CSV table of C-alpha atoms in Angstrom, one decimal:
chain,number,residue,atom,x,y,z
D,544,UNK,CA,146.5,130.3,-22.7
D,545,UNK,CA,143.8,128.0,-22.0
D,546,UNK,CA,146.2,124.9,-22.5
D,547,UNK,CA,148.5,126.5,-20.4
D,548,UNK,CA,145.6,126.5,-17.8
D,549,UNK,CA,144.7,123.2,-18.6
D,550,UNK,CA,148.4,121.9,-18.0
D,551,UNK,CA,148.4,124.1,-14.6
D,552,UNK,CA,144.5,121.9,-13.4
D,553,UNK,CA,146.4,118.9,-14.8
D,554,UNK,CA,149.0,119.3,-12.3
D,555,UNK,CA,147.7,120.5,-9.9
D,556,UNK,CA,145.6,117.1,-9.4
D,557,UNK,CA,148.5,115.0,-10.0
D,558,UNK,CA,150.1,116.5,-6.8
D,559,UNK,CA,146.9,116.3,-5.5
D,560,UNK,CA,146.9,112.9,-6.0
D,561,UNK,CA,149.9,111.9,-4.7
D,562,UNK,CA,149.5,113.7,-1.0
D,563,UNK,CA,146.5,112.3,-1.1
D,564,UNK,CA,147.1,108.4,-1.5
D,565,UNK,CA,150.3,106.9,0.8
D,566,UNK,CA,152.1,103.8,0.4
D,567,UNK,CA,153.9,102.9,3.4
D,568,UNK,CA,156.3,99.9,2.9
D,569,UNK,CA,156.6,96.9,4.9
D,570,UNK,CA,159.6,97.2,8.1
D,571,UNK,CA,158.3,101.2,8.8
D,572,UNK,CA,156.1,103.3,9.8
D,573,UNK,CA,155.6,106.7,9.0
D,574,UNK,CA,154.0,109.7,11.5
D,575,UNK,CA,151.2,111.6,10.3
D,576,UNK,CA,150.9,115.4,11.1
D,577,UNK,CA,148.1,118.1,11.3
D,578,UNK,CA,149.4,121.6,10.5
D,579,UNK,CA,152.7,120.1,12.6
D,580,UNK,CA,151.2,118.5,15.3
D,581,UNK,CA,151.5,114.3,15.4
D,582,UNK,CA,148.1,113.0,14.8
D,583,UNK,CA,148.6,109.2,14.6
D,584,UNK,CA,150.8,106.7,12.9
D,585,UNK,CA,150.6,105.0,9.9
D,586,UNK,CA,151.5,101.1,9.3
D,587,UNK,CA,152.5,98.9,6.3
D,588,UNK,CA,150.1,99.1,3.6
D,589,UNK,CA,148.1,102.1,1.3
D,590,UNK,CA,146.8,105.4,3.3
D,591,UNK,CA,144.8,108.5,2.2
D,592,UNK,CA,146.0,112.0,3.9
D,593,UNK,CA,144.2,115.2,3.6
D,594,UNK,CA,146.8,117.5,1.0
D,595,UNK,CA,147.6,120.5,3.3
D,596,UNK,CA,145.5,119.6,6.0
D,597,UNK,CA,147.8,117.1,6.9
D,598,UNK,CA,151.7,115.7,5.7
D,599,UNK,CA,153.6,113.1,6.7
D,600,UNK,CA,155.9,114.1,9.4
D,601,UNK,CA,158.8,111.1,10.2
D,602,UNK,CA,159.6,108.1,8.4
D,603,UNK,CA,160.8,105.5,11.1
D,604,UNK,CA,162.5,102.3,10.4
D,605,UNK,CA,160.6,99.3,12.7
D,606,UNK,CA,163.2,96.9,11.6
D,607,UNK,CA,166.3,95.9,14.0
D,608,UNK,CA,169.4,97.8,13.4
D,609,UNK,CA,173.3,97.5,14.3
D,610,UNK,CA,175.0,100.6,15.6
D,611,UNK,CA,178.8,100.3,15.2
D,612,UNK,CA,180.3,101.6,18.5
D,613,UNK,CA,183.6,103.4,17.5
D,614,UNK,CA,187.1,103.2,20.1
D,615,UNK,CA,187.8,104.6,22.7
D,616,UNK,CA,190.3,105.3,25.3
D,617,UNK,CA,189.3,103.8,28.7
D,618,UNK,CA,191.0,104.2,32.1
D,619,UNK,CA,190.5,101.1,34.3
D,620,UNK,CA,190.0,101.1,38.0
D,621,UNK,CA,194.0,100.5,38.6
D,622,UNK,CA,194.6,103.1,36.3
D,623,UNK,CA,195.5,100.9,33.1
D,624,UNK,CA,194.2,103.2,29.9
D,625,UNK,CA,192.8,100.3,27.5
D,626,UNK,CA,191.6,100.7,24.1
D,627,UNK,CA,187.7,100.0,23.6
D,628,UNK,CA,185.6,99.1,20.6
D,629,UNK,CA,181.9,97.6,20.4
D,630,UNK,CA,178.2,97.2,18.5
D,631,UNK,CA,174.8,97.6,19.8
D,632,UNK,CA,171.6,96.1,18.4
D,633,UNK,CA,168.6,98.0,18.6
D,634,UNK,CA,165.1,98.2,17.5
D,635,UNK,CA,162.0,101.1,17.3
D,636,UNK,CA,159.0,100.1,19.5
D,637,UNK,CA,157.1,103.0,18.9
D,638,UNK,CA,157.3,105.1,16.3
D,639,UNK,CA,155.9,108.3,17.9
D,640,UNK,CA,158.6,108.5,21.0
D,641,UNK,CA,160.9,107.9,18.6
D,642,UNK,CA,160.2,110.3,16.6
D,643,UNK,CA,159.5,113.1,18.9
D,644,UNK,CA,160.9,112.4,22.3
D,645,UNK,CA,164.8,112.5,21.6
D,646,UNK,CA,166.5,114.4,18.5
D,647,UNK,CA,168.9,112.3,16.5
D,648,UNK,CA,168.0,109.1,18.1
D,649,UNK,CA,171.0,107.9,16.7
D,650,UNK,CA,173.6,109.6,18.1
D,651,UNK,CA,172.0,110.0,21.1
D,652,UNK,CA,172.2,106.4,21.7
D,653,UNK,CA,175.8,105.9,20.3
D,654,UNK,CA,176.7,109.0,22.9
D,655,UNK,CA,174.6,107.0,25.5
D,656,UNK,CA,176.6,103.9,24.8
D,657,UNK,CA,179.9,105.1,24.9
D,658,UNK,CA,179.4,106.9,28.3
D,659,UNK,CA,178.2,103.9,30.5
D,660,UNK,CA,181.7,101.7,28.7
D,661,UNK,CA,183.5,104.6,30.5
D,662,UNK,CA,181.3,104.2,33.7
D,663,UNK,CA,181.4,100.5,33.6
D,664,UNK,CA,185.2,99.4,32.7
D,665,UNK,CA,186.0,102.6,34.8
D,666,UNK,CA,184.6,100.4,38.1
D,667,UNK,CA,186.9,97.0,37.1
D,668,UNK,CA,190.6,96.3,37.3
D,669,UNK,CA,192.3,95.3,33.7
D,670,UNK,CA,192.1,91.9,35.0
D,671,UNK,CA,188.4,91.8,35.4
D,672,UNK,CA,187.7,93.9,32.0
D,673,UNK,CA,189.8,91.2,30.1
D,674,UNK,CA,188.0,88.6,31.9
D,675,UNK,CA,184.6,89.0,32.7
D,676,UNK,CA,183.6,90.5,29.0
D,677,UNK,CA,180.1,88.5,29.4
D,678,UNK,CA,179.4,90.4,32.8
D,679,UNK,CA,180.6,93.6,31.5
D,680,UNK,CA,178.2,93.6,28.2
D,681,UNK,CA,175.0,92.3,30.7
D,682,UNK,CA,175.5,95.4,32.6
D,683,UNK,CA,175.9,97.2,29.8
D,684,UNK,CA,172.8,96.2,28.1
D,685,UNK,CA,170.6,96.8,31.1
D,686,UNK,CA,171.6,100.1,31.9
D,687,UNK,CA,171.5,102.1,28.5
D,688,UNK,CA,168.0,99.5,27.6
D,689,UNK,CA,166.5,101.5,30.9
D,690,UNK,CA,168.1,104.8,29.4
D,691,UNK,CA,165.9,104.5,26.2
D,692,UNK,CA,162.9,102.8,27.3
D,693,UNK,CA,161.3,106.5,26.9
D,694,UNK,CA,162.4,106.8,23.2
D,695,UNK,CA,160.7,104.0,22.7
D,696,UNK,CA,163.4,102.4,21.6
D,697,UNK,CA,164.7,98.5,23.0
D,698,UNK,CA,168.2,97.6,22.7
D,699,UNK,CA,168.3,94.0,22.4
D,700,UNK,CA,172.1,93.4,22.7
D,701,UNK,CA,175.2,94.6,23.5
D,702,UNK,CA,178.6,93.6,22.9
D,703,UNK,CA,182.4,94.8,23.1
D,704,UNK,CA,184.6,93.5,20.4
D,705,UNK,CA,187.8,94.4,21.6
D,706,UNK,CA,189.5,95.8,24.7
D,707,UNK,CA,193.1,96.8,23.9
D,708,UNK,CA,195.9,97.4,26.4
D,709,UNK,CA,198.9,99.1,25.2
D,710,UNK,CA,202.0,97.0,24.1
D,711,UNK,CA,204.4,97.1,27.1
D,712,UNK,CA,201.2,96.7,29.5
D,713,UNK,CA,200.8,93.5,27.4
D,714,UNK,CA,204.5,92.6,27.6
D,715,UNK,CA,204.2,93.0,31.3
D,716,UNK,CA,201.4,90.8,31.5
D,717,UNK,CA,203.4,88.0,29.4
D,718,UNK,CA,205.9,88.4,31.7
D,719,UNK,CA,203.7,88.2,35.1
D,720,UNK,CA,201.9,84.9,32.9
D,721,UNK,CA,205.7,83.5,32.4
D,722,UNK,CA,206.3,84.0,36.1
D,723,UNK,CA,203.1,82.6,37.6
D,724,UNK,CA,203.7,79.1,35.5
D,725,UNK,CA,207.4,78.5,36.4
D,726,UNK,CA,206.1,79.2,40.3
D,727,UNK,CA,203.6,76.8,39.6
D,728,UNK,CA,205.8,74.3,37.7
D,729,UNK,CA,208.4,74.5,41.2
D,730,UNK,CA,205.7,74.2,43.3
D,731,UNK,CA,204.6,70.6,41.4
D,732,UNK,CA,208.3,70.0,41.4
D,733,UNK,CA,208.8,70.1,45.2
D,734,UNK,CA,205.3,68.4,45.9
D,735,UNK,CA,206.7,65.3,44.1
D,736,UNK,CA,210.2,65.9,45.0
D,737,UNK,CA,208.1,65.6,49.1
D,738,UNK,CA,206.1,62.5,47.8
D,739,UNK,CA,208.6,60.8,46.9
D,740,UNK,CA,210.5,60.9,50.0
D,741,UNK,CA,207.4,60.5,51.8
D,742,UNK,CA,207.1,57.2,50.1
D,743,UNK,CA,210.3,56.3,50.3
D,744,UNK,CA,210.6,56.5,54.2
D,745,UNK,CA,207.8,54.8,54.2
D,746,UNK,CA,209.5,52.0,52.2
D,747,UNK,CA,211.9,51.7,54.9
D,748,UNK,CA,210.0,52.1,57.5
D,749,UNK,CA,208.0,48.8,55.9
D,750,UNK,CA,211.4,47.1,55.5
D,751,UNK,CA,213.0,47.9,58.7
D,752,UNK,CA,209.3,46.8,60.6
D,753,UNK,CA,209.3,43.2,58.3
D,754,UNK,CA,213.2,42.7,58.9
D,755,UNK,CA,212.4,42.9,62.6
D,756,UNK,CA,209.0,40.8,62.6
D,757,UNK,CA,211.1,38.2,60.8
D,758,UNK,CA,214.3,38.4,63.3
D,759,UNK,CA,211.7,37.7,65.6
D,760,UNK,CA,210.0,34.6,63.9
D,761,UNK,CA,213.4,33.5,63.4
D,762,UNK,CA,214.4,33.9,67.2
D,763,UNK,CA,211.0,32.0,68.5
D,764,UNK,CA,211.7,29.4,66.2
D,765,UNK,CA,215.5,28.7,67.2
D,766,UNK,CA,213.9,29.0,70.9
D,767,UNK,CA,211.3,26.4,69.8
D,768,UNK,CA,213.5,24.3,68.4
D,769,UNK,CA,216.1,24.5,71.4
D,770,UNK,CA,213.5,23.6,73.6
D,771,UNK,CA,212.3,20.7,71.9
D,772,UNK,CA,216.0,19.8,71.2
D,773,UNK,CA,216.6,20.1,75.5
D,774,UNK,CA,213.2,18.1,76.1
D,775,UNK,CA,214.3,15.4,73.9
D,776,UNK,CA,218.0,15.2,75.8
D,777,UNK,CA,216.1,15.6,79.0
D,778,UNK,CA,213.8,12.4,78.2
D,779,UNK,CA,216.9,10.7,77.2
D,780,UNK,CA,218.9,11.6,79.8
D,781,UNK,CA,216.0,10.3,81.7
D,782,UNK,CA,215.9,7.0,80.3
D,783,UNK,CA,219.3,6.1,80.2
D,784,UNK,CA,218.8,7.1,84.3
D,785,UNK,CA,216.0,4.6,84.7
D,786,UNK,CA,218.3,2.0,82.8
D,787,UNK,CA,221.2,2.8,85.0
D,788,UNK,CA,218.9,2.4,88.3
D,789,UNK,CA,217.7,-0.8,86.7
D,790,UNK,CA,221.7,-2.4,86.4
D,791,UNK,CA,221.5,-1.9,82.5
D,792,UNK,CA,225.1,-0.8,82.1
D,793,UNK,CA,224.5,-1.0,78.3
D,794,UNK,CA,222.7,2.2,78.3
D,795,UNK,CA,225.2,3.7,79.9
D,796,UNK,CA,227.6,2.7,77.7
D,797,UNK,CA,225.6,3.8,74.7
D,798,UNK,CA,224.7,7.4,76.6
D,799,UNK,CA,228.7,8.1,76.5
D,800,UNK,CA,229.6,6.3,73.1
D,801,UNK,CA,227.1,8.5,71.9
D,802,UNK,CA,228.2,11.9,72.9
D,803,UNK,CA,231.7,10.6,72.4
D,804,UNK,CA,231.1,9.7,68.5
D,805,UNK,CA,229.5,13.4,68.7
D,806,UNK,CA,232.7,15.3,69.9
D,807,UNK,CA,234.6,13.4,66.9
D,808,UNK,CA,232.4,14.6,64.8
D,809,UNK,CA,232.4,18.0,66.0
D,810,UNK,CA,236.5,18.1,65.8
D,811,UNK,CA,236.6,16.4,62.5
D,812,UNK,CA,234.5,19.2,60.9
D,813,UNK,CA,236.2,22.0,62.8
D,814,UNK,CA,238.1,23.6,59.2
D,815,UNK,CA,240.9,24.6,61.4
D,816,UNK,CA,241.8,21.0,62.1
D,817,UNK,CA,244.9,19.9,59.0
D,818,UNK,CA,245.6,16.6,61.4
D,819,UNK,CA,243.4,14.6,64.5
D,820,UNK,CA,244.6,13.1,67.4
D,821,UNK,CA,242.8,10.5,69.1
D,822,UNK,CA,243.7,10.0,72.5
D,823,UNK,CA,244.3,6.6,74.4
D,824,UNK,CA,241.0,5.7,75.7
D,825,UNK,CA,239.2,5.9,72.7
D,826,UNK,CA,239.7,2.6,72.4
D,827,UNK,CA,237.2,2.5,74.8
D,828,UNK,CA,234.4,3.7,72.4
D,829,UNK,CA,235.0,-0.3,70.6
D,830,UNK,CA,233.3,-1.5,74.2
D,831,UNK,CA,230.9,1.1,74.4
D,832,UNK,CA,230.0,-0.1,70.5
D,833,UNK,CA,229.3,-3.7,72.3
D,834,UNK,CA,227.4,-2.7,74.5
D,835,UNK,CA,225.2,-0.7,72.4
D,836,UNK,CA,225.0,-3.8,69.9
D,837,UNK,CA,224.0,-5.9,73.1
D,838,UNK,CA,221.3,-3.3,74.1
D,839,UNK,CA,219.9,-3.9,71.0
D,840,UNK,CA,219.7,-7.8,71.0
D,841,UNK,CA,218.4,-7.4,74.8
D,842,UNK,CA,215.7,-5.4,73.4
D,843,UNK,CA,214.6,-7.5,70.5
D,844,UNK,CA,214.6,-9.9,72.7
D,845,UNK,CA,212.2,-8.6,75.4
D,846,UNK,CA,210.2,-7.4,72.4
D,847,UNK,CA,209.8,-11.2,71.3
D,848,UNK,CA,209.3,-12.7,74.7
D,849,UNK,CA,206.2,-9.9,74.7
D,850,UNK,CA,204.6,-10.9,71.5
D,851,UNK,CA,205.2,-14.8,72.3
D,852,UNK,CA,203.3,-14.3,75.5
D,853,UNK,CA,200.5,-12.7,74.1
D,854,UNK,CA,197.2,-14.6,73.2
D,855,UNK,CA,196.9,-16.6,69.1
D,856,UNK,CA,193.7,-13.9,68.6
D,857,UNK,CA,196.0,-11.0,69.2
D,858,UNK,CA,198.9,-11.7,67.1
């Protein structure tokens, strides 16, 4: 009997013991209550409690934490039903909210989470939920971080992993895709197809502006040249007319030979001629020869007479 006491005192201070002396690990923090009401909150490191005067009421995890977000069906502003899928990182502030302001913290903020995808891919068309996942999570994030600020609880990030459309939406979309590039692909066809004519009238319009500047060189040449051709006949007609005033009749004789030995030319070239005829007086172009050769030794010999006359420095 008395050992059997002694093992009861034995245990009894064991138990004793261990409500008395708490070891709380590092990354949590536990609540301490007094007869069930919260008192405080212990940290990392060793405690003492009271035994029955006071227990340790919640164990709470200070560490962060991922929350797997499972699917769900989700009904986009232009009524496409997509499939959605996402994971939330979060992290206990304080202990004491979390412990005592929401049950099942938890599921309250995997409820919480799931509701506001609803609200939020609910107010987009499928276009903007595929696209804008980056705007979609921010909103996300600051709306269910407000939602739990009182639980004491700070959600440091968002994200959806996957939004889902169903197969023939996606087909559909493929198809739209395959549309929108062969539009865009005959759009760049006829933009070129336009350049290039562009270009090319412009080509001719170049060619057709050159060819004309060039007819028009041409033309004030041929006019140059035509007037310079009719002052020269002009100055020689002229001079062969002051020789004829003078009694020369050499330079008369030369002034016909001339355009006589011309029109010969001009009729032995022609490539129509197969035989020429020379009429009778063109034996008369053998005189008008003389007379040109007598010209000549007339005006070598004025030329002479002129140099003889001049003074010995001169010459």
């Amino acid at each position: 009997m008395g050992q059997l006491l002694a093992l009861v005192i034995v245990a009894v201070v064991v138990i004793g013991v261990v409500k008395l002396v708490r070891i709380v690990p590092q990354g949590y923090e536990w609540t301490v209550e007094t007869f069930g009401k919260y008192t405080r909150t212990l940290t990392p490191g060793l405690h003492f409690l009271i035994p029955i005067y006071q227990a340790v009421g919640r164990k709470m995890n200070m560490m962060e934490q991922v929350l797997d977000v499972p699917s769900q069906d989700v009904i986009t502003k232009d009524n496409a039903v997509v499939r959605v899928d996402g994971v939330m990182f979060y992290q206990v502030l304080d202990a004491a909210k979390a412990a005592y302001e929401v049950a099942q913290l938890e599921q309250a903020a995997l409820a919480l989470v799931m509701t506001n995808i609803r609200t939020v891919l609910g107010s987009l068309d499928l276009d903007e939920s595929l696209s804008q996942r980056d705007a979609i999570n921010a909103k996300l994030l600051r709306v269910v971080d407000e939602a739990t600020h009182p639980w004491g609880v700070k959600v440091n990030r968002i994200e959806i992993k996957d939004i889902s459309p169903p197969r023939d939406l996606v087909d559909a979309m493929a198809r739209q895709m395959k549309a929108e590039r062969e539009k865009r692909a005959n759009i760049l066809d006829a933009e070129g197809f336009r350049q290039a004519a562009i270009l090319k009238a412009e080509g001719e319009k170049q060619s057709v502006i050159l060819a004309a500047e060039g007819e028009k060189e041409a033309a004030f040449r041929t006019a140059e040249a035509r007037e310079r051709s009719a002052e020269a006949e002009a100055k020689a007609t002229t001079m062969v007319s002051d020789a004829i005033a003078s009694g020369n009749v050499n330079a008369l004789n030369y002034f016909v030979a001339n355009n006589y030995v011309e029109a010969l030319k001009a009729m032995a070239a022609s490539p129509n001629q197969k035989m020429l005829l020379l009429p009778i007086e063109a034996t008369g172009v053998i005189g008008a020869l003389a007379g040109i050769g007598e010209l000549a030794k007339e005006s070598l010999g004025q030329q002479q007479k002129a140099a003889a006359s001049q003074p010995p420095q001169l010459r």
